[in-house]
Amino acid sequence: MTQAQETSEEKLFKFVDEQIGMMSKYSDLGGTNDAPGFYELNEALLSFNSTQCALITLEMMAKTERMQAKDALDDFLAEKYMEARAQFNTQNLAAAKWYSTKELEYYVRNTWHDEYIKLSTEYECADSKLATVRRLLDSLSDLKYNLGRICKNIETEMANTRVPDGYEGY
């Protein structure tokens, strides 16, 4: 594993760990006896939109980062491919003797191995970041559903335990 791959993986693991930590903190409703109380439920409901907006912003940033990394990799490969093609597939050679596209691609990857690995790893890391944020958004959507169910359960429980009007007790 190259230094660039190790650095990218470390950055990715740190990013994923931070995001999951924040999401876990948000989704932990706490409460007594592992059941959320009114305060915890209201706090979760009130902070839902800001958490969702933060994740959407993070998704857009990750999408842009991935696009930039892909463009950098594509530009690098295109430039080096054109150089290799000009070097090996000259006009004085018969077309049947030209190097194939695949041979030229392998030549580029082998000749500029370190640069290729660096750019490729950056792209893979950016792609993984985007996938992580999207999974967090999916988890947030699941949490929204669960919060809705908890609210309905509490409403039902409150309706069933309500003291009737005019009840004077024993």
Short mmCIF file of C-alpha atoms in Angstrom, two decimals, residues 17-169:
data_model
loop_
_atom_site.label_atom_id
_atom_site.label_comp_id
_atom_site.label_asym_id
_atom_site.label_seq_id
_atom_site.Cartn_x
_atom_site.Cartn_y
_atom_site.Cartn_z
CA ASP A 17 -16.02 7.89 12.34
CA GLU A 18 -16.86 11.59 12.91
CA GLN A 19 -20.09 11.40 10.90
CA ILE A 20 -21.30 8.20 12.54
CA GLY A 21 -20.43 9.63 15.96
CA MET A 22 -22.48 12.76 15.30
CA MET A 23 -25.37 10.70 13.90
CA SER A 24 -25.29 8.33 16.87
CA LYS A 25 -25.33 11.27 19.26
CA TYR A 26 -28.30 12.78 17.43
CA SER A 27 -30.26 9.55 17.26
CA ASP A 28 -29.70 8.57 20.90
CA LEU A 29 -32.96 9.50 22.55
CA GLY A 30 -31.84 8.43 26.01
CA GLY A 31 -34.59 8.76 28.58
CA THR A 32 -35.23 6.62 31.61
CA ASN A 33 -35.45 2.84 31.40
CA ASP A 34 -34.27 3.07 27.75
CA ALA A 35 -37.53 4.79 26.82
CA PRO A 36 -37.37 8.36 25.55
CA GLY A 37 -39.16 10.97 27.60
CA PHE A 38 -41.08 13.96 26.31
CA TYR A 39 -38.02 16.20 26.54
CA GLU A 40 -35.79 13.84 24.53
CA LEU A 41 -38.46 13.28 21.92
CA ASN A 42 -39.17 16.99 21.50
CA GLU A 43 -35.45 17.73 21.27
CA ALA A 44 -35.02 15.10 18.55
CA LEU A 45 -38.01 16.41 16.61
CA LEU A 46 -36.85 20.02 16.87
CA SER A 47 -33.29 19.26 15.74
CA PHE A 48 -34.32 16.96 12.88
CA ASN A 49 -34.45 19.65 10.19
CA SER A 50 -31.10 21.18 11.10
CA THR A 51 -29.49 17.72 11.11
CA GLN A 52 -31.05 16.92 7.76
CA CYS A 53 -29.88 20.24 6.28
CA ALA A 54 -26.36 19.63 7.58
CA LEU A 55 -26.27 16.18 5.98
CA ILE A 56 -27.63 17.52 2.68
CA THR A 57 -24.91 20.18 2.69
CA LEU A 58 -22.32 17.52 3.47
CA GLU A 59 -23.68 15.42 0.61
CA MET A 60 -23.29 18.31 -1.83
CA MET A 61 -19.73 18.92 -0.65
CA ALA A 62 -18.90 15.21 -1.00
CA LYS A 63 -20.48 15.13 -4.45
CA THR A 64 -18.35 18.09 -5.55
CA GLU A 65 -15.22 16.53 -4.07
CA ARG A 66 -15.90 13.27 -5.92
CA MET A 67 -16.52 15.11 -9.19
CA GLN A 68 -13.26 17.05 -8.83
CA ALA A 69 -11.31 13.89 -8.01
CA LYS A 70 -12.83 12.08 -11.00
CA ASP A 71 -12.05 15.00 -13.30
CA ALA A 72 -8.44 15.10 -12.06
CA LEU A 73 -8.05 11.35 -12.66
CA ASP A 74 -9.71 11.52 -16.09
CA ASP A 75 -7.60 14.53 -17.14
CA PHE A 76 -4.42 12.80 -16.01
CA LEU A 77 -5.27 9.59 -17.88
CA ALA A 78 -6.32 11.46 -21.02
CA GLU A 79 -3.13 13.54 -21.10
CA LYS A 80 -0.83 10.58 -20.54
CA TYR A 81 -2.75 8.40 -22.98
CA MET A 82 -2.42 11.02 -25.71
CA GLU A 83 1.32 11.31 -25.01
CA ALA A 84 1.76 7.54 -25.19
CA ARG A 85 -0.31 7.26 -28.34
CA ALA A 86 1.71 9.98 -30.04
CA GLN A 87 4.92 8.25 -28.96
CA PHE A 88 4.03 4.70 -30.07
CA ASN A 89 1.37 5.01 -32.78
CA THR A 90 3.22 7.18 -35.25
CA GLN A 91 2.09 7.97 -38.77
CA ASN A 92 4.89 5.95 -40.37
CA LEU A 93 3.55 2.72 -38.77
CA ALA A 94 0.79 0.71 -40.38
CA ALA A 95 -2.44 0.92 -38.39
CA ALA A 96 -2.35 -2.85 -37.86
CA LYS A 97 0.89 -2.44 -35.86
CA TRP A 98 -0.40 0.30 -33.60
CA TYR A 99 -0.65 -0.34 -29.89
CA SER A 100 -4.20 -1.07 -28.78
CA THR A 101 -6.11 1.22 -26.44
CA LYS A 102 -5.74 -1.29 -23.62
CA GLU A 103 -1.97 -1.61 -24.15
CA LEU A 104 -1.62 2.16 -24.02
CA GLU A 105 -3.74 2.35 -20.86
CA TYR A 106 -1.55 -0.27 -19.18
CA TYR A 107 1.56 1.58 -20.30
CA VAL A 108 0.25 4.82 -18.75
CA ARG A 109 -0.66 3.09 -15.48
CA ASN A 110 2.73 1.40 -15.28
CA THR A 111 4.86 4.38 -16.31
CA TRP A 112 3.13 6.93 -14.08
CA HIS A 113 2.17 4.42 -11.39
CA ASP A 114 2.59 6.67 -8.34
CA GLU A 115 0.61 9.56 -9.81
CA TYR A 116 -2.09 7.19 -11.01
CA ILE A 117 -2.39 5.49 -7.59
CA LYS A 118 -2.57 8.87 -5.84
CA LEU A 119 -5.35 10.21 -8.08
CA SER A 120 -7.21 6.91 -8.16
CA THR A 121 -7.11 6.63 -4.37
CA GLU A 122 -8.36 10.19 -3.97
CA TYR A 123 -11.28 9.40 -6.27
CA GLU A 124 -12.13 6.17 -4.42
CA CYS A 125 -11.96 7.99 -1.07
CA ALA A 126 -14.23 10.78 -2.32
CA ASP A 127 -16.66 8.19 -3.71
CA SER A 128 -16.70 6.38 -0.35
CA LYS A 129 -17.36 9.66 1.49
CA LEU A 130 -20.34 10.35 -0.72
CA ALA A 131 -21.67 6.83 -0.20
CA THR A 132 -21.29 7.24 3.57
CA VAL A 133 -23.19 10.52 3.63
CA ARG A 134 -25.95 8.99 1.52
CA ARG A 135 -26.23 6.06 3.93
CA LEU A 136 -26.43 8.54 6.82
CA LEU A 137 -29.24 10.36 5.03
CA ASP A 138 -31.05 7.04 4.60
CA SER A 139 -30.56 6.33 8.31
CA LEU A 140 -31.93 9.77 9.13
CA SER A 141 -34.99 8.99 7.06
CA ASP A 142 -35.45 5.77 9.06
CA LEU A 143 -35.04 7.75 12.28
CA LYS A 144 -37.72 10.20 11.12
CA TYR A 145 -40.11 7.30 10.61
CA ASN A 146 -39.26 5.89 14.05
CA LEU A 147 -39.76 9.27 15.71
CA GLY A 148 -43.17 9.50 14.08
CA ARG A 149 -44.10 6.04 15.37
CA ILE A 150 -42.91 6.91 18.89
CA CYS A 151 -45.02 10.09 18.83
CA LYS A 152 -48.09 8.13 17.76
CA ASN A 153 -47.43 5.53 20.48
CA ILE A 154 -47.16 8.24 23.12
CA GLU A 155 -50.35 9.90 21.87
CA THR A 156 -52.18 6.56 22.09
CA GLU A 157 -50.76 5.84 25.52
CA MET A 158 -51.77 9.30 26.76
CA ALA A 159 -55.29 8.90 25.36
CA ASN A 160 -55.67 5.52 27.07
CA THR A 161 -54.47 6.76 30.45
CA ARG A 162 -56.42 10.00 30.49
CA VAL A 163 -58.54 10.55 33.57
CA PRO A 164 -62.17 11.10 32.60
CA ASP A 165 -63.73 14.53 33.29
CA GLY A 166 -65.53 14.71 36.58
CA TYR A 167 -63.55 11.85 38.15
CA GLU A 168 -63.18 12.53 41.85
CA GLY A 169 -61.27 9.45 42.87
#
